[in-house]
XYZ file of C-alpha atoms in Angstrom:
475
model
C 38.851 8.995 -9.512
C 35.813 11.537 -9.992
C 35.449 14.092 -7.717
C 31.248 15.310 -7.498
C 30.283 18.710 -6.882
C 26.298 20.070 -5.488
C 24.012 20.503 -8.744
C 22.415 23.771 -7.452
C 20.688 26.739 -9.811
C 21.591 25.341 -12.844
C 25.276 25.405 -12.093
C 28.375 22.995 -10.439
C 28.453 23.806 -6.764
C 31.963 22.547 -4.854
C 31.912 22.767 -0.481
C 34.370 22.687 1.986
C 33.676 19.272 2.917
C 33.546 16.009 0.834
C 33.685 12.679 1.587
C 35.057 8.803 -0.466
C 32.695 6.721 -2.132
C 34.139 3.040 -2.009
C 32.989 0.557 -4.263
C 31.470 -1.985 -2.370
C 32.595 -4.812 -4.201
C 36.826 -3.487 -4.333
C 36.472 -1.266 -1.127
C 38.357 0.496 -3.812
C 37.391 4.412 -3.513
C 36.050 5.588 -6.700
C 35.138 8.904 -5.672
C 35.134 12.268 -3.605
C 31.597 13.356 -2.786
C 31.075 16.459 -2.165
C 29.445 17.269 1.460
C 26.307 19.850 1.666
C 25.796 21.637 4.698
C 23.013 22.839 5.961
C 22.705 26.487 4.709
C 23.700 24.916 0.651
C 20.149 22.926 1.142
C 18.317 25.912 2.393
C 19.999 27.852 -0.750
C 18.885 24.721 -3.058
C 15.402 25.010 -1.934
C 15.379 28.772 -1.870
C 16.467 28.260 -5.523
C 13.984 25.666 -6.411
C 11.217 27.694 -4.584
C 12.257 30.687 -7.281
C 12.636 28.357 -10.607
C 8.586 26.707 -9.655
C 7.230 30.520 -9.978
C 8.536 30.591 -13.860
C 8.186 26.278 -14.283
C 4.402 26.375 -12.972
C 3.825 28.407 -16.048
C 4.849 26.327 -18.674
C 3.002 23.729 -20.744
C 2.204 19.880 -20.749
C 3.357 19.602 -23.746
C 6.750 21.596 -23.293
C 7.231 19.430 -20.275
C 6.541 15.872 -21.728
C 8.852 16.857 -24.309
C 11.850 17.443 -21.787
C 11.047 13.483 -20.853
C 10.780 12.393 -24.160
C 14.983 13.853 -24.657
C 15.687 12.488 -21.165
C 14.291 9.283 -22.694
C 16.324 9.469 -25.859
C 19.677 10.563 -24.050
C 19.081 7.596 -22.060
C 18.936 4.913 -24.625
C 22.220 6.464 -26.471
C 24.310 6.106 -23.365
C 22.183 2.471 -21.491
C 25.765 0.658 -21.389
C 27.757 4.008 -19.377
C 24.569 4.647 -17.453
C 25.633 0.464 -16.419
C 28.285 0.553 -15.782
C 28.133 3.722 -12.897
C 25.202 0.894 -10.994
C 28.109 -1.759 -11.107
C 30.486 1.044 -9.297
C 28.992 2.589 -7.089
C 26.083 -0.539 -6.245
C 28.133 -2.949 -6.669
C 24.776 -4.516 -9.116
C 25.768 -7.053 -11.627
C 25.528 -5.684 -15.140
C 22.478 -7.853 -16.081
C 20.726 -6.236 -13.524
C 21.551 -2.465 -13.430
C 21.029 -2.473 -17.555
C 17.545 -4.531 -16.305
C 17.374 -1.185 -14.115
C 18.159 1.358 -17.394
C 15.801 -0.149 -19.016
C 12.886 0.303 -16.147
C 14.115 3.765 -15.353
C 13.686 4.777 -19.791
C 9.945 3.581 -19.065
C 9.349 5.320 -15.512
C 10.449 8.377 -17.764
C 8.401 7.536 -21.054
C 5.346 7.176 -18.504
C 5.994 10.527 -17.004
C 6.062 12.184 -20.225
C 2.881 10.506 -21.211
C 1.641 11.468 -17.726
C 2.370 14.882 -18.307
C -0.389 15.602 -20.693
C -3.238 13.639 -18.915
C -3.061 15.034 -15.771
C -6.519 16.429 -16.045
C -9.686 18.010 -14.190
C -13.471 16.951 -14.344
C -16.618 18.395 -14.264
C -18.632 18.987 -11.234
C -23.218 18.775 -11.744
C -23.645 21.801 -9.778
C -27.421 21.526 -10.749
C -27.597 18.180 -8.897
C -27.650 20.343 -5.546
C -30.412 22.723 -4.935
C -30.312 26.076 -5.488
C -27.235 25.807 -7.932
C -28.626 25.391 -11.043
C -27.083 28.667 -12.480
C -23.753 27.836 -11.879
C -21.186 25.142 -13.675
C -18.447 23.597 -11.858
C -14.931 21.893 -12.338
C -11.750 20.766 -11.220
C -7.919 21.224 -12.153
C -4.676 19.697 -10.716
C -2.244 22.548 -9.879
C 1.461 21.485 -9.016
C 2.237 21.745 -5.398
C 5.459 23.650 -5.163
C 8.838 22.255 -4.018
C 9.254 18.955 -3.066
C 12.174 17.060 -1.271
C 13.315 13.618 -3.027
C 14.870 11.479 -0.490
C 16.274 8.469 -2.188
C 18.083 5.302 -1.547
C 21.170 2.966 -2.525
C 19.034 -0.137 -4.166
C 17.606 1.482 -7.358
C 19.367 4.865 -7.764
C 18.495 5.316 -11.354
C 14.676 4.333 -10.857
C 13.319 5.026 -7.695
C 14.671 8.521 -8.646
C 12.797 8.536 -11.594
C 9.805 7.917 -9.490
C 10.372 11.134 -7.909
C 11.282 13.495 -10.240
C 9.623 12.458 -13.245
C 6.024 12.583 -11.865
C 7.388 15.872 -10.493
C 8.103 17.379 -13.531
C 5.369 16.101 -15.840
C 2.619 18.199 -13.615
C 4.991 21.488 -13.070
C 6.694 20.893 -9.582
C 10.853 21.507 -8.596
C 12.215 18.668 -7.295
C 15.440 18.782 -4.569
C 17.058 15.475 -4.771
C 18.688 13.959 -1.967
C 20.335 10.745 -2.908
C 21.392 8.239 -1.147
C 25.159 8.313 0.333
C 26.642 5.429 -1.533
C 24.479 6.320 -5.094
C 24.953 9.982 -5.824
C 27.192 9.482 -9.206
C 23.836 7.887 -10.864
C 21.727 11.249 -9.469
C 24.710 13.260 -10.897
C 24.842 11.679 -13.980
C 20.982 12.794 -14.472
C 21.597 15.964 -13.722
C 23.695 16.420 -16.824
C 20.686 14.413 -18.598
C 17.972 16.693 -17.934
C 20.626 19.927 -18.243
C 20.839 18.406 -22.440
C 17.310 17.407 -22.413
C 16.323 21.433 -22.070
C 15.098 21.395 -17.751
C 15.125 25.244 -17.128
C 17.814 26.040 -14.657
C 16.347 25.372 -10.475
C 13.648 22.712 -11.534
C 15.687 20.186 -10.181
C 18.482 20.777 -7.312
C 21.003 17.750 -5.988
C 22.462 17.911 -2.819
C 24.841 14.979 -1.764
C 26.184 14.036 1.764
C 24.555 12.736 5.445
C 20.811 12.408 5.657
C 21.270 12.427 8.842
C 22.714 15.891 8.896
C 20.296 17.233 6.291
C 17.190 15.810 6.778
C 15.326 18.025 8.635
C 16.050 21.131 6.640
C 14.442 19.256 3.501
C 11.625 17.993 5.543
C 10.871 21.321 7.603
C 12.107 24.400 5.202
C 8.632 26.371 4.676
C 9.371 26.209 1.012
C 8.858 22.563 0.802
C 5.246 21.079 -0.071
C 5.937 17.606 0.016
C 8.539 15.032 0.850
C 9.140 11.761 -0.997
C 11.298 9.554 0.616
C 12.067 5.789 0.339
C 14.214 4.188 2.813
C 14.204 2.561 6.400
C 11.314 2.173 8.528
C 12.627 4.191 11.898
C 14.057 7.008 9.127
C 10.390 7.049 7.924
C 8.842 7.525 11.276
C 10.721 10.598 12.110
C 9.902 12.136 8.965
C 6.166 11.550 9.483
C 6.281 13.444 12.583
C 8.230 16.368 11.407
C 6.230 17.179 7.820
C 2.931 18.141 9.721
C 0.849 19.589 7.127
C 2.704 18.886 4.069
C 1.744 16.715 1.865
C 4.267 12.963 2.249
C 4.947 9.634 0.461
C 6.619 7.203 2.634
C 8.294 4.225 0.896
C 9.144 1.627 3.880
C 10.859 -1.704 4.682
C 8.954 -5.030 3.464
C 9.099 -8.775 4.272
C 8.057 -10.138 1.076
C 6.882 -13.797 0.986
C 4.953 -16.303 -1.404
C 2.394 -19.432 -1.061
C 3.220 -21.912 -3.341
C 0.087 -23.994 -3.357
C 0.069 -27.673 -4.288
C -1.864 -27.558 -7.556
C 1.710 -25.141 -9.126
C 4.045 -26.888 -11.382
C 7.057 -26.365 -9.168
C 9.401 -26.451 -12.565
C 8.246 -23.477 -14.132
C 8.030 -21.176 -11.053
C 11.700 -21.910 -9.328
C 13.796 -19.966 -11.541
C 11.538 -17.225 -10.908
C 11.339 -17.660 -6.994
C 15.404 -18.113 -6.945
C 15.480 -14.684 -9.515
C 13.248 -12.846 -6.612
C 14.717 -14.153 -3.689
C 18.812 -13.250 -5.248
C 18.641 -10.530 -7.567
C 20.766 -7.519 -6.640
C 21.843 -9.664 -3.433
C 18.154 -9.631 -1.945
C 18.980 -5.792 -1.265
C 15.269 -5.204 -3.022
C 12.107 -3.563 -0.918
C 9.742 -6.530 -2.562
C 12.954 -9.030 -2.714
C 11.632 -12.722 -2.068
C 12.167 -13.365 1.552
C 9.873 -15.871 3.249
C 8.038 -18.783 0.517
C 5.277 -20.549 2.310
C 5.203 -23.927 0.275
C 2.025 -26.443 1.017
C 3.720 -30.063 3.198
C 2.419 -31.835 0.498
C 4.712 -30.644 -2.526
C 7.565 -28.835 0.292
C 10.554 -31.645 -0.154
C 10.196 -31.435 -3.971
C 10.016 -27.547 -3.995
C 12.809 -27.599 -1.662
C 15.144 -29.405 -3.627
C 14.628 -27.664 -6.748
C 15.126 -24.263 -5.327
C 18.646 -25.101 -3.221
C 19.601 -27.270 -6.466
C 19.154 -23.831 -8.593
C 19.900 -21.393 -6.240
C 23.757 -23.857 -6.289
C 23.845 -22.430 -10.543
C 24.097 -18.550 -9.020
C 27.708 -17.414 -9.484
C 28.892 -14.967 -7.122
C 31.714 -12.111 -8.186
C 32.367 -8.622 -9.824
C 29.439 -6.836 -11.009
C 31.125 -5.974 -14.308
C 31.597 -9.533 -15.182
C 28.766 -10.571 -17.554
C 28.655 -14.030 -15.892
C 27.905 -12.631 -12.587
C 24.329 -13.497 -10.909
C 25.281 -11.921 -7.299
C 27.588 -9.546 -6.279
C 28.987 -7.643 -2.949
C 26.274 -6.397 -0.559
C 26.373 -2.619 -0.073
C 28.815 -2.457 2.586
C 30.648 -4.564 5.499
C 28.635 -3.450 7.839
C 25.512 -5.173 6.478
C 27.337 -8.280 5.809
C 28.824 -8.392 9.330
C 25.080 -8.237 10.633
C 23.361 -10.457 8.533
C 25.708 -12.982 9.032
C 25.100 -12.347 12.419
C 21.207 -13.164 11.795
C 21.719 -16.188 10.047
C 24.192 -17.020 13.553
C 21.740 -16.364 15.592
C 19.339 -18.169 13.910
C 21.351 -21.564 13.100
C 21.470 -21.357 17.452
C 17.838 -21.635 17.588
C 17.588 -24.627 15.473
C 17.612 -23.458 11.870
C 19.548 -25.366 8.981
C 21.076 -23.920 6.354
C 20.192 -25.583 3.181
C 22.255 -24.321 0.901
C 25.210 -21.128 0.807
C 26.029 -18.928 4.355
C 29.304 -18.425 3.293
C 31.269 -15.384 3.729
C 33.701 -12.747 2.286
C 34.005 -9.520 4.170
C 31.682 -7.991 1.700
C 29.596 -10.893 -0.143
C 27.651 -13.837 1.086
C 26.890 -16.465 -1.117
C 23.049 -17.302 -1.763
C 21.052 -18.842 1.142
C 18.189 -20.513 1.508
C 16.889 -21.776 5.302
C 14.369 -24.077 6.852
C 13.405 -25.665 9.752
C 13.237 -21.795 10.604
C 10.579 -20.151 13.309
C 8.491 -17.069 13.515
C 10.273 -14.968 15.686
C 13.481 -15.728 13.989
C 15.529 -12.107 12.830
C 15.472 -13.807 9.324
C 11.656 -14.612 9.318
C 10.329 -11.488 11.004
C 12.104 -8.939 9.795
C 13.594 -7.404 6.685
C 16.944 -9.073 6.026
C 18.073 -7.125 2.547
C 20.343 -9.852 1.719
C 20.201 -12.998 -0.429
C 18.579 -14.979 2.124
C 15.643 -16.592 1.768
C 13.536 -18.656 4.766
C 11.017 -22.002 3.139
C 8.299 -23.006 5.719
C 5.740 -25.497 5.149
C 1.781 -25.168 6.060
C -0.891 -27.481 5.883
C -3.868 -24.914 4.877
C -4.449 -21.660 2.507
C -6.034 -19.800 5.492
C -2.580 -21.211 7.745
C -0.545 -19.517 4.982
C -2.560 -16.549 5.169
C -2.171 -16.206 8.573
C 1.783 -16.730 8.472
C 2.437 -13.754 5.750
C 0.020 -11.456 7.419
C 1.972 -11.837 10.409
C 4.783 -9.680 9.375
C 4.800 -5.735 10.460
C 5.051 -5.031 6.922
C 2.850 -5.383 3.832
C 4.552 -4.126 0.838
C 3.699 -6.847 -2.176
C 2.402 -10.443 -1.215
C 2.454 -13.582 -4.066
C 0.743 -16.846 -4.139
C 0.673 -19.877 -6.741
C -2.360 -21.769 -7.323
C -4.502 -23.211 -10.205
C -7.813 -22.778 -8.291
C -9.474 -19.269 -9.425
C -11.397 -19.525 -5.781
C -8.494 -19.492 -3.818
C -6.239 -16.792 -5.547
C -9.388 -14.481 -5.117
C -9.456 -15.800 -1.336
C -6.073 -14.695 -0.847
C -6.139 -11.595 -2.543
C -8.740 -10.691 -0.952
C -7.273 -11.565 2.805
C -3.512 -11.013 2.192
C -2.670 -7.845 3.366
C 0.004 -5.832 1.428
C -0.179 -3.045 -1.327
C 0.074 -5.616 -3.712
C -1.120 -9.501 -4.122
C 0.392 -11.020 -7.342
C -0.812 -13.959 -8.506
C 0.985 -16.337 -9.860
C 4.054 -15.067 -9.829
C 6.641 -13.480 -6.894
C 6.212 -10.601 -4.982
C 9.021 -8.955 -6.443
C 6.888 -8.153 -9.488
C 6.796 -4.344 -10.498
C 5.862 -2.231 -13.764
C 6.481 1.336 -13.322
C 2.678 2.024 -14.525
C 1.197 0.511 -11.666
C 0.283 1.818 -8.442
C 2.971 1.120 -5.588
C 3.119 1.236 -2.153
C 2.217 -0.500 1.188
C 0.124 -1.211 4.479
C 0.922 -1.431 7.971
C 5.235 -0.587 8.612
C 5.410 -0.428 4.602
C 4.323 2.937 4.297
C 2.093 5.295 3.231
C 1.176 6.426 -0.039
C 1.645 5.403 -3.638
C 3.809 5.740 -6.384
C 3.132 4.337 -9.754
C 3.291 7.463 -12.115
C -0.277 8.111 -12.443
C -0.985 7.775 -8.669
C 2.027 9.326 -8.163
C 0.871 12.432 -10.145
C -2.186 12.952 -8.016
C -0.168 12.569 -4.726
C 2.338 14.943 -6.471
C -1.011 17.595 -6.996
C -3.824 19.681 -5.352
C -7.266 19.191 -6.648
C -9.041 22.917 -7.205
C -12.201 23.914 -7.361
C -13.672 26.445 -9.751
C -17.236 27.327 -9.751
C -18.945 30.069 -12.271
C -22.042 31.551 -11.981
C -24.200 31.573 -15.157
C -25.414 35.138 -14.714
C -25.061 37.951 -11.969
């Protein structure tokens, strides 16, 4: 069993308290994790501020080289890192391997982004009386960034915060999810080997409820970047004051399937989008709106493909779906399914439980007010709903309080463009599932799905300030 410590000012530091980290699949204790106090978080933030004074003076080339070295180390340790995900998050090895590949790409994009944080010239002579001046802008790092991350992509979502922050000279205090600290801790080792100066990355583990106020309100913190629940995100938004903030919150991703769609070509993709990592993905496919003329064909094919999925140990290479993150989440979604059934919904397949798992579940005959439809399930469950016209489908998608990603399958170009204009989401994915994301695209939501954008280029903009400089040519 592993015992962890805090990573503060380039050193491992023990704490008075710790907590047991349990495997989502087996329930066994896999680590004793250091539990930081408020005072220890304050020291980490103060250390990050001191480190920033030197790190901001490093060159873009130097910062890029550190990130390229991280990429090289992660490539060599890919299998080990995927196994960490299986142990602490219950993520099947195939999904874990895919996450490591994306994480490597994210740090590579960040390394390249370090060399592309450019300013621009301003045509001063366009303004009356300013023809004897030249003007330009530059992007400058903010300082200390507090990063609070969730359990579901503990390598890649951390990379979306660390990568762009380091690319432009910021320092970071990272608070990983209580269930997935091991991935953050191994990244401290990797960054150390890659040459990141001491203090630039600080890692504090423990209770978000106990530590978040300090991480959000400390005067040295210049930006907060948070991925997690809407309730916590709203609380952060109320406390950040004039600090910059990025919030990636909940979702309820939907796809529209138009009658021109070749069903046999999209079923496997839709099943993957609904059930990868037991549906515990921010843009997991939760609602499928299928035109009435093809809904029977689509539902039968979807159910048949779903029933091929293997539920089991995440360390087994044949496993497609493993445990949910904890038994409490299984109880919650079980209650939601039973409530929906009592209201007339039908379980087309799945719906069987153990203490820690739910078999991939397909629901039909649902209504818009059922929790499994209108709230974020974060579980291996999907609802299939019939519609008559494209505008009906768009209205149904938009009824959600969330708006992260949405998708549409259609071979009719005007319909695709109409949906792109009318769907209310941060990204519209045409002819693919809304679960699609690559790491150099802008990513973020509207409505209750969040505020701000990730994706390296966009994150760099949000992690820097624009400084304008004007110079008079003559006295």
